[in-house]
Amino acid sequence: AQEKDGLKIVVVGHVDHGKSTVIGRLLYDTNSLPEGAVDKVKRIAKETGKPFEYAYLLDAFEEEQKQGITIDTTQIQFFTKQREYVIIDAPGHKEFLKNMISGAANAEAALLVIDAKQGVQEQSKRHGYMLSLLGIKKVYVVINKMDLVDYSESVFHSVVAEMKEFLSGLGVYPLKYIPVSGFFGENISQQSDKMPWFKGEPILAAIDLLEPAAGIGNKPLRFPIQDVYKFDDRRIIAGRIEAGTLTVGDEIIICPGGKKTTVQSIEHWSERDKKQTVSAGESTGITVKDEFFNKRGEIITRVGSEPIISNRFRASIFWMGKTDLVLHKKYKLKLATQEVECEAEQIVRVIDATQLHATEVVDKIVLNDVAEVIFKTKEPIAFDVFQQNHVTGRFVVVDGYDVAGGGIVIAGEKIAIAEK
Ligand code: GDP
């Protein structure tokens, strides 16, 4: 599936707390619904004698997306005067994690919806936990169904206090807490006069305040080498620019080795496509001044904005292996074009379907588990934290011939672990 453009926001929360209603309202208020969607839902409501549900408006998008697409999240695009957004609606946290980690959906921000009357529930916590695993920092907590608690300021504050305490334990510090009624459209696109005590922005204005991540072209150069071709007496380094730009004459550093040289030429087939600069998204071939017998797997970057170079990193992984992931077993790790032997050194915590926290001692990860793991590679590799760069911050774990897990790097600093 083609990834849609726009700032990507995932909406999570306990079932029935009002995720779909809030999304439906946002779409309705920004005129982002497909033609006829509102009429259709109104008609069905009338025919069945049921109340009009904003949540049903989302069905129109699901229909649209059902055509042979493998991703199991729905992506809905909408616009404000400020910019473009993509709302990611996942049927459950497993699907969302799987899609996030595999790269099918890349949420940059999250709305965590909590029912004001029911307060913080198991899934509200689980979803908070999930955001921390993914390192999503731009989080707004939406306290919904404020109409059911008479728009009470004290109820709002007590739900906020409970959630804050839980999330801070995970290192998640939401940027805002917003009291709303998705059903009645309070504090969605308009400031609510039912809650004059609330001085913050309604959801729409609040998301417009989010700082979008730098576009991939403005990020530090990442040029993973795919192949090196010998051509006459020259060696052409080929690959795809994954971030930033590369210009003839640039001083570059080749990671993880750290040798420095200068870009001599950017190759071209004809005079017409001759260029001095190539940018993120382009496949290219270059030559460099000093020949270091470069090879596939190395990453070309610029001095001063190198990736992390280490043989150890902390990651969140989604396990889909036929057999369990076990500590110290040898696997193959593929990250960008690098391939290296690796092992799991420590399983820090696991989320499974039935419990929120990892059991005391965890020494394996089973099918469909999501876990935080410390990996050690045989040789140092070059990588980034996923939040900084999605291509050099994501990897797969291969067991024999099978892709058994997908992961994202959440920290790369050297992690102190007693050597065995
Ligand atoms: P989801 O499972 O989180 O997507 O929840 P839905 O959006 O489907 O909402 C679940 C139920 O709560 C539906 O019957 C909604 O009409 C109702 N609901 C959602 N938001 C509100 C609200 O702000 N006020 C009230 N009173 N009901 C709401």
Coordinates of C-alpha atoms and ligand atoms in Angstrom, one line a residue:
A1 CA 0.0 0.0 0.0
Q2 CA 1.1 3.5 -0.7
E3 CA 1.9 5.5 2.4
K4 CA -0.2 8.6 2.5
D5 CA 1.4 12.0 3.2
G6 CA 0.7 14.1 6.2
L7 CA 1.5 14.1 9.9
K8 CA 0.5 10.7 11.1
I9 CA -1.5 10.4 14.3
V10 CA -2.6 7.1 15.8
V11 CA -5.8 7.1 18.0
V12 CA -5.7 4.5 20.8
G13 CA -7.7 3.8 23.9
H14 CA -9.9 1.3 25.7
V15 CA -12.7 -0.2 23.5
D16 CA -15.9 2.0 23.6
H17 CA -14.2 5.0 25.1
G18 CA -14.9 6.8 21.9
K19 CA -12.0 6.6 19.5
S20 CA -14.1 6.2 16.4
T21 CA -16.5 8.9 17.6
V22 CA -13.7 11.4 18.1
I23 CA -12.2 10.6 14.7
G24 CA -15.7 10.8 13.0
R25 CA -16.2 14.2 14.6
L26 CA -12.8 15.5 13.5
L27 CA -13.6 14.3 9.9
Y28 CA -17.1 15.8 10.0
D29 CA -15.9 19.1 11.4
T30 CA -13.2 19.4 8.8
N31 CA -15.4 18.4 5.9
S32 CA -13.2 15.5 5.1
L33 CA -15.8 12.8 4.7
P34 CA -16.4 11.1 1.3
E35 CA -19.5 12.4 -0.6
G36 CA -22.7 11.0 0.8
A37 CA -21.2 9.4 3.9
V38 CA -23.1 11.6 6.3
D39 CA -26.4 11.1 4.5
K40 CA -25.9 7.3 4.3
V41 CA -25.2 7.1 8.1
K42 CA -28.3 9.3 8.8
R43 CA -30.4 7.2 6.5
I44 CA -29.3 3.9 8.2
A45 CA -29.9 5.4 11.6
K46 CA -33.4 6.4 10.7
E47 CA -34.2 3.0 9.1
T48 CA -32.9 1.0 12.1
G49 CA -34.3 3.4 14.6
K50 CA -30.9 3.8 16.2
P51 CA -29.2 7.1 17.0
F52 CA -26.8 8.7 14.6
E53 CA -23.3 7.5 15.3
Y54 CA -20.2 9.5 14.2
A55 CA -18.3 6.3 14.6
Y56 CA -20.1 4.8 11.6
L57 CA -18.7 7.4 9.4
L58 CA -15.4 5.5 9.5
D59 CA -16.9 2.6 7.7
A60 CA -16.8 4.5 4.5
F61 CA -13.0 4.6 4.7
E62 CA -12.7 0.9 5.5
E63 CA -14.7 0.0 2.4
E64 CA -12.4 2.2 0.4
Q65 CA -9.3 0.4 1.7
K66 CA -10.5 -3.2 1.4
Q67 CA -9.1 -3.6 -2.1
G68 CA -6.3 -6.2 -1.6
I69 CA -4.3 -4.2 0.9
T70 CA -2.5 -6.3 3.5
I71 CA -2.0 -3.7 6.2
D72 CA -4.5 -4.1 9.0
T73 CA -4.8 -0.5 10.0
T74 CA -7.0 2.0 8.3
Q75 CA -5.4 5.3 7.2
I76 CA -7.6 8.3 6.9
Q77 CA -6.5 11.5 5.5
F78 CA -7.8 14.9 6.4
F79 CA -6.8 18.5 6.2
T80 CA -6.8 21.6 8.4
K81 CA -5.9 25.1 7.2
Q82 CA -2.5 24.4 8.6
R83 CA -1.7 21.0 7.0
E84 CA -2.4 17.5 6.1
Y85 CA -3.0 14.7 8.6
V86 CA -3.3 10.9 8.4
I87 CA -5.3 9.3 11.2
I88 CA -4.3 5.7 11.9
D89 CA -7.1 3.6 13.2
A90 CA -6.0 0.1 14.3
P91 CA -8.4 -2.6 15.4
G92 CA -6.2 -3.5 18.3
H93 CA -2.9 -2.8 19.9
K94 CA -1.3 -5.9 18.4
E95 CA -2.2 -4.8 14.9
F96 CA -0.9 -1.4 15.5
L97 CA 2.4 -2.5 17.0
K98 CA 2.9 -4.9 14.2
N99 CA 2.2 -2.3 11.6
M100 CA 4.4 0.3 13.3
I101 CA 7.3 -2.0 13.8
S102 CA 7.1 -3.5 10.3
G103 CA 6.9 0.0 8.7
A104 CA 3.3 -0.3 7.3
A105 CA 2.2 2.6 9.5
N106 CA 4.5 5.2 11.0
A107 CA 2.6 7.3 13.6
E108 CA 4.5 10.3 14.8
A109 CA 1.9 11.4 17.4
A110 CA -0.9 9.8 19.4
L111 CA -4.3 10.6 20.8
L112 CA -5.0 8.4 23.8
V113 CA -8.8 8.5 24.5
I114 CA -10.2 7.9 27.9
D115 CA -13.8 7.8 29.0
A116 CA -14.3 10.4 31.7
K117 CA -16.9 8.4 33.5
Q118 CA -15.1 5.0 33.4
G119 CA -11.7 6.5 34.0
V120 CA -8.4 4.8 33.4
Q121 CA -8.9 1.1 32.3
E122 CA -6.6 -1.8 31.7
Q123 CA -6.4 -1.0 28.0
S124 CA -5.8 2.7 28.6
K125 CA -2.7 1.6 30.5
R126 CA -1.7 -1.0 27.9
H127 CA -1.8 1.6 25.2
G128 CA 0.2 4.0 27.3
Y129 CA 2.7 1.2 27.7
M130 CA 2.7 0.6 23.9
L131 CA 3.4 4.3 23.2
S132 CA 6.4 4.1 25.5
L133 CA 7.7 0.9 23.7
L134 CA 7.5 2.8 20.4
G135 CA 9.1 5.9 21.8
I136 CA 6.2 8.1 20.6
K137 CA 6.6 11.3 22.5
K138 CA 3.9 13.5 21.0
V139 CA 1.0 12.3 23.0
Y140 CA -2.3 14.1 23.8
V141 CA -4.6 12.4 26.3
V142 CA -8.2 13.1 25.3
I143 CA -10.7 12.7 28.2
N144 CA -13.9 12.0 26.3
K145 CA -17.6 11.7 27.2
M146 CA -17.3 14.8 29.4
D147 CA -21.1 15.2 28.8
L148 CA -21.7 12.1 31.0
V149 CA -20.0 13.7 34.0
D150 CA -21.7 17.1 33.6
Y151 CA -18.5 18.6 32.2
S152 CA -17.1 18.5 35.7
E153 CA -13.7 20.0 36.2
S154 CA -12.9 17.9 39.2
V155 CA -13.7 14.6 37.4
F156 CA -11.4 15.8 34.6
H157 CA -8.6 16.5 37.0
S158 CA -8.9 13.2 38.8
V159 CA -8.7 11.2 35.6
V160 CA -5.8 13.3 34.5
A161 CA -4.0 12.7 37.9
E162 CA -4.5 8.9 37.6
M163 CA -3.2 8.7 34.1
K164 CA -0.3 11.0 34.7
E165 CA 0.9 8.9 37.6
F166 CA 0.7 5.8 35.5
L167 CA 2.4 7.2 32.4
S168 CA 5.2 9.0 34.2
G169 CA 6.2 5.6 35.5
L170 CA 6.7 4.6 31.9
G171 CA 8.6 7.7 30.9
V172 CA 5.6 9.0 28.9
Y173 CA 4.8 12.6 29.5
P174 CA 1.8 13.7 27.5
L175 CA 2.0 17.2 26.1
K176 CA -1.7 17.9 26.8
Y177 CA -4.8 16.6 28.4
I178 CA -8.0 17.7 26.6
P179 CA -11.5 17.3 28.0
V180 CA -14.0 16.7 25.1
S181 CA -17.3 15.2 24.1
G182 CA -16.9 13.5 20.8
F183 CA -20.6 12.9 20.6
F184 CA -21.6 16.5 21.1
G185 CA -18.6 18.0 19.4
E186 CA -17.3 19.8 22.5
N187 CA -13.6 20.9 22.3
I188 CA -13.1 19.0 19.0
S189 CA -12.8 21.8 16.5
Q190 CA -14.4 24.6 18.6
Q191 CA -13.7 25.8 22.1
S192 CA -16.4 24.4 24.2
D193 CA -18.6 26.9 26.2
K194 CA -19.7 24.0 28.4
M195 CA -16.2 23.8 29.9
P196 CA -15.1 27.5 30.4
W197 CA -12.7 26.3 33.1
F198 CA -10.6 24.6 30.5
K199 CA -8.0 27.1 29.1
G200 CA -6.3 24.9 26.6
E201 CA -7.0 24.3 22.9
P202 CA -9.6 22.0 21.4
I203 CA -8.2 18.9 19.7
L204 CA -8.0 20.4 16.2
A205 CA -6.0 23.5 17.3
A206 CA -3.9 21.4 19.6
I207 CA -2.8 19.0 16.8
D208 CA -2.0 22.0 14.6
L209 CA 0.5 23.0 17.3
L210 CA 2.5 19.7 16.9
E211 CA 5.9 20.2 15.5
P212 CA 6.2 17.8 12.5
A213 CA 9.5 15.9 12.3
A214 CA 12.0 17.2 9.8
G215 CA 11.3 16.0 6.3
I216 CA 13.5 13.1 5.2
G217 CA 15.4 15.4 2.8
N218 CA 16.3 17.7 5.7
K219 CA 17.7 15.0 7.9
P220 CA 21.3 14.0 8.2
L221 CA 22.7 12.1 5.1
R222 CA 22.1 8.4 5.2
F223 CA 23.3 6.5 2.1
P224 CA 23.5 2.8 2.7
I225 CA 25.7 1.1 0.1
Q226 CA 23.9 -1.6 -1.8
D227 CA 26.7 -2.6 -4.2
V228 CA 30.0 -1.6 -5.5
Y229 CA 30.6 -2.0 -9.3
K230 CA 33.9 -2.1 -11.0
F231 CA 33.6 -0.1 -14.2
D232 CA 36.7 0.4 -16.3
D233 CA 39.2 1.4 -13.6
R234 CA 36.6 3.1 -11.4
R235 CA 34.5 1.8 -8.6
I236 CA 31.0 3.0 -8.5
I237 CA 29.2 2.9 -5.2
A238 CA 25.5 2.3 -5.7
G239 CA 22.5 2.6 -3.4
R240 CA 19.5 4.7 -2.4
I241 CA 19.8 8.0 -0.5
E242 CA 17.5 7.3 2.5
A243 CA 17.9 10.7 4.1
G244 CA 19.4 14.1 3.4
T245 CA 21.3 15.1 0.3
L246 CA 24.7 14.3 -1.3
T247 CA 26.6 16.8 -3.4
V248 CA 29.8 16.4 -5.5
G249 CA 32.7 17.7 -3.3
D250 CA 31.1 16.8 0.0
E251 CA 33.3 15.4 2.7
I252 CA 31.9 12.1 3.7
I253 CA 32.5 9.5 6.4
I254 CA 31.9 5.8 5.8
C255 CA 30.3 4.0 8.7
P256 CA 30.8 1.9 10.8
G257 CA 34.6 2.0 9.8
G258 CA 34.9 5.7 10.0
K259 CA 37.1 6.4 7.0
K260 CA 36.8 9.9 5.5
T261 CA 36.9 10.9 1.8
T262 CA 35.3 13.2 -0.7
V263 CA 32.5 12.7 -3.3
Q264 CA 34.2 12.8 -6.7
S265 CA 31.3 12.3 -9.0
I266 CA 27.6 11.5 -9.2
E267 CA 27.2 9.0 -12.1
H268 CA 24.7 9.6 -14.9
W269 CA 23.6 7.8 -18.0
S270 CA 23.4 10.8 -20.3
E271 CA 24.2 14.5 -20.2
R272 CA 20.5 15.1 -19.6
D273 CA 20.4 13.5 -16.2
K274 CA 23.8 14.8 -15.1
K275 CA 23.5 16.3 -11.6
Q276 CA 25.6 17.7 -8.8
T277 CA 23.3 16.8 -6.0
V278 CA 21.1 13.7 -5.2
S279 CA 18.5 13.7 -2.4
A280 CA 16.5 11.4 -0.2
G281 CA 14.4 8.9 -2.2
E282 CA 16.8 8.8 -5.2
S283 CA 18.8 5.8 -6.3
T284 CA 22.3 6.7 -7.5
G285 CA 25.9 5.8 -8.1
I286 CA 28.8 7.8 -7.0
T287 CA 32.6 7.6 -7.0
V288 CA 34.8 8.8 -4.2
K289 CA 38.4 10.2 -4.1
D290 CA 40.0 7.6 -1.9
E291 CA 39.4 4.0 -2.6
F292 CA 38.8 2.0 0.6
F293 CA 37.3 -1.1 -1.0
N294 CA 33.9 -0.1 0.2
K295 CA 31.3 -2.8 0.4
R296 CA 27.6 -3.5 0.7
G297 CA 26.3 -2.7 4.2
E298 CA 28.4 0.4 4.9
I299 CA 26.5 3.7 5.4
I300 CA 27.8 6.9 3.9
T301 CA 27.1 9.9 6.1
R302 CA 28.5 13.4 6.7
V303 CA 31.1 14.3 9.3
G304 CA 29.4 15.6 12.4
S305 CA 26.1 13.9 11.8
E306 CA 27.1 10.3 11.9
P307 CA 24.7 7.5 13.0
I308 CA 25.3 5.6 16.3
I309 CA 28.0 3.0 15.9
S310 CA 27.8 0.2 18.4
N311 CA 27.5 -3.5 18.8
R312 CA 24.7 -3.1 21.3
F313 CA 21.3 -1.5 21.2
R314 CA 17.9 -1.6 22.9
A315 CA 14.9 -2.3 20.7
S316 CA 11.2 -3.0 20.6
I317 CA 10.5 -6.1 18.6
F318 CA 7.5 -7.9 17.3
W319 CA 8.1 -11.7 17.2
M320 CA 6.5 -13.8 14.4
G321 CA 8.9 -16.7 14.5
K322 CA 7.9 -20.3 14.1
T323 CA 10.0 -21.0 17.2
D324 CA 10.5 -18.7 20.2
L325 CA 13.2 -16.1 20.4
V326 CA 15.6 -17.4 23.0
L327 CA 18.5 -15.6 24.7
H328 CA 22.0 -16.1 23.2
K329 CA 20.8 -18.0 20.1
K330 CA 22.5 -16.8 16.9
Y331 CA 20.3 -14.9 14.5
K332 CA 21.0 -12.8 11.5
L333 CA 20.2 -9.1 11.8
K334 CA 19.4 -7.0 8.7
L335 CA 19.4 -3.3 9.1
A336 CA 19.4 -1.1 6.0
T337 CA 21.8 -3.0 3.8
Q338 CA 23.9 -4.4 6.7
E339 CA 23.7 -8.0 7.6
V340 CA 25.4 -9.3 10.8
E341 CA 25.2 -12.1 13.3
C342 CA 23.4 -11.1 16.5
E343 CA 22.0 -12.5 19.7
A344 CA 19.4 -11.3 22.2
E345 CA 21.4 -10.5 25.4
Q346 CA 18.5 -9.5 27.6
I347 CA 14.7 -9.5 27.4
V348 CA 13.8 -6.4 29.4
R349 CA 10.0 -6.7 29.3
V350 CA 7.2 -8.3 27.3
I351 CA 3.7 -7.4 26.5
D352 CA 1.4 -10.3 26.0
A353 CA -2.4 -10.5 25.6
T354 CA -3.1 -11.1 29.2
Q355 CA -0.8 -9.1 31.3
L356 CA 0.5 -5.6 31.4
H357 CA 4.0 -6.1 32.8
A358 CA 6.6 -8.7 32.1
T359 CA 7.0 -11.5 34.5
E360 CA 10.1 -11.4 36.7
V361 CA 12.3 -13.6 34.6
V362 CA 11.8 -13.7 30.9
D363 CA 14.1 -15.8 28.8
K364 CA 12.0 -16.2 25.6
I365 CA 9.6 -14.4 23.4
V366 CA 6.8 -16.3 21.8
L367 CA 4.8 -15.8 18.6
N368 CA 3.0 -12.4 18.5
D369 CA 4.7 -11.1 21.6
V370 CA 6.0 -7.6 21.6
A371 CA 9.1 -7.1 23.8
E372 CA 11.9 -4.8 24.7
V373 CA 15.2 -6.5 24.0
I374 CA 18.9 -5.7 24.2
F375 CA 20.6 -7.1 21.2
K376 CA 24.3 -7.6 20.7
T377 CA 25.9 -7.9 17.2
K378 CA 29.0 -9.7 16.4
E379 CA 30.6 -6.6 14.9
P380 CA 29.7 -3.0 15.4
I381 CA 27.1 -1.6 13.1
A382 CA 25.8 1.8 12.1
F383 CA 22.2 2.7 13.0
D384 CA 19.8 5.4 14.3
V385 CA 17.1 5.5 16.8
F386 CA 13.8 4.8 15.0
Q387 CA 12.4 8.3 15.9
Q388 CA 15.3 9.9 14.1
N389 CA 15.3 7.8 11.0
H390 CA 12.9 5.1 10.0
V391 CA 15.1 3.3 7.6
T392 CA 18.3 3.1 9.6
G393 CA 16.3 2.7 12.8
R394 CA 14.5 -0.5 11.8
F395 CA 15.7 -4.1 11.4
V396 CA 14.5 -7.6 10.9
V397 CA 15.8 -10.7 12.7
V398 CA 16.3 -13.8 10.5
D399 CA 16.2 -17.3 11.9
G400 CA 17.6 -19.7 9.4
Y401 CA 15.9 -18.6 6.2
D402 CA 12.8 -17.0 7.8
V403 CA 12.2 -13.5 8.9
A404 CA 11.2 -14.2 12.5
G405 CA 10.9 -10.7 13.9
G406 CA 10.8 -7.0 13.2
G407 CA 12.1 -4.4 15.4
I408 CA 12.8 -0.7 15.9
V409 CA 15.8 0.8 17.7
I410 CA 14.8 2.8 20.8
A411 CA 18.3 3.5 22.2
G412 CA 21.7 2.9 21.0
E413 CA 24.0 4.1 23.7
K414 CA 26.3 1.5 25.1
I415 CA 24.3 -0.4 27.6
A416 CA 26.2 -1.7 30.6
I417 CA 25.6 -5.4 31.0
A418 CA 27.9 -7.8 32.8
E419 CA 29.9 -9.7 30.2
K420 CA 29.4 -13.4 30.3
Ligands
GDP1 P1 -14.4 3.1 20.3 O1 -14.6 1.7 20.5 O2 -13.4 3.7 21.2 O3 -14.1 3.5 18.8 O4 -15.8 3.8 20.7 P2 -16.9 4.4 19.8 O5 -16.5 5.7 19.2 O6 -17.5 3.4 18.9 O7 -18.0 4.8 21.0 C1 -18.5 3.9 21.8 C2 -19.9 4.4 22.3 O8 -19.7 5.5 23.1 C3 -20.8 4.8 21.2 O9 -22.1 4.3 21.5 C4 -20.7 6.3 21.1 O10 -21.9 6.9 20.7 C5 -20.5 6.6 22.6 N1 -19.8 7.8 22.7 C6 -18.6 8.2 22.1 N2 -18.2 9.4 22.5 C7 -19.2 9.9 23.3 C8 -19.4 11.1 24.1 O11 -18.6 12.1 24.0 N3 -20.5 11.2 24.9 C9 -21.4 10.2 25.0 N4 -22.4 10.4 25.8 N5 -21.2 9.0 24.3 C10 -20.2 8.9 23.5

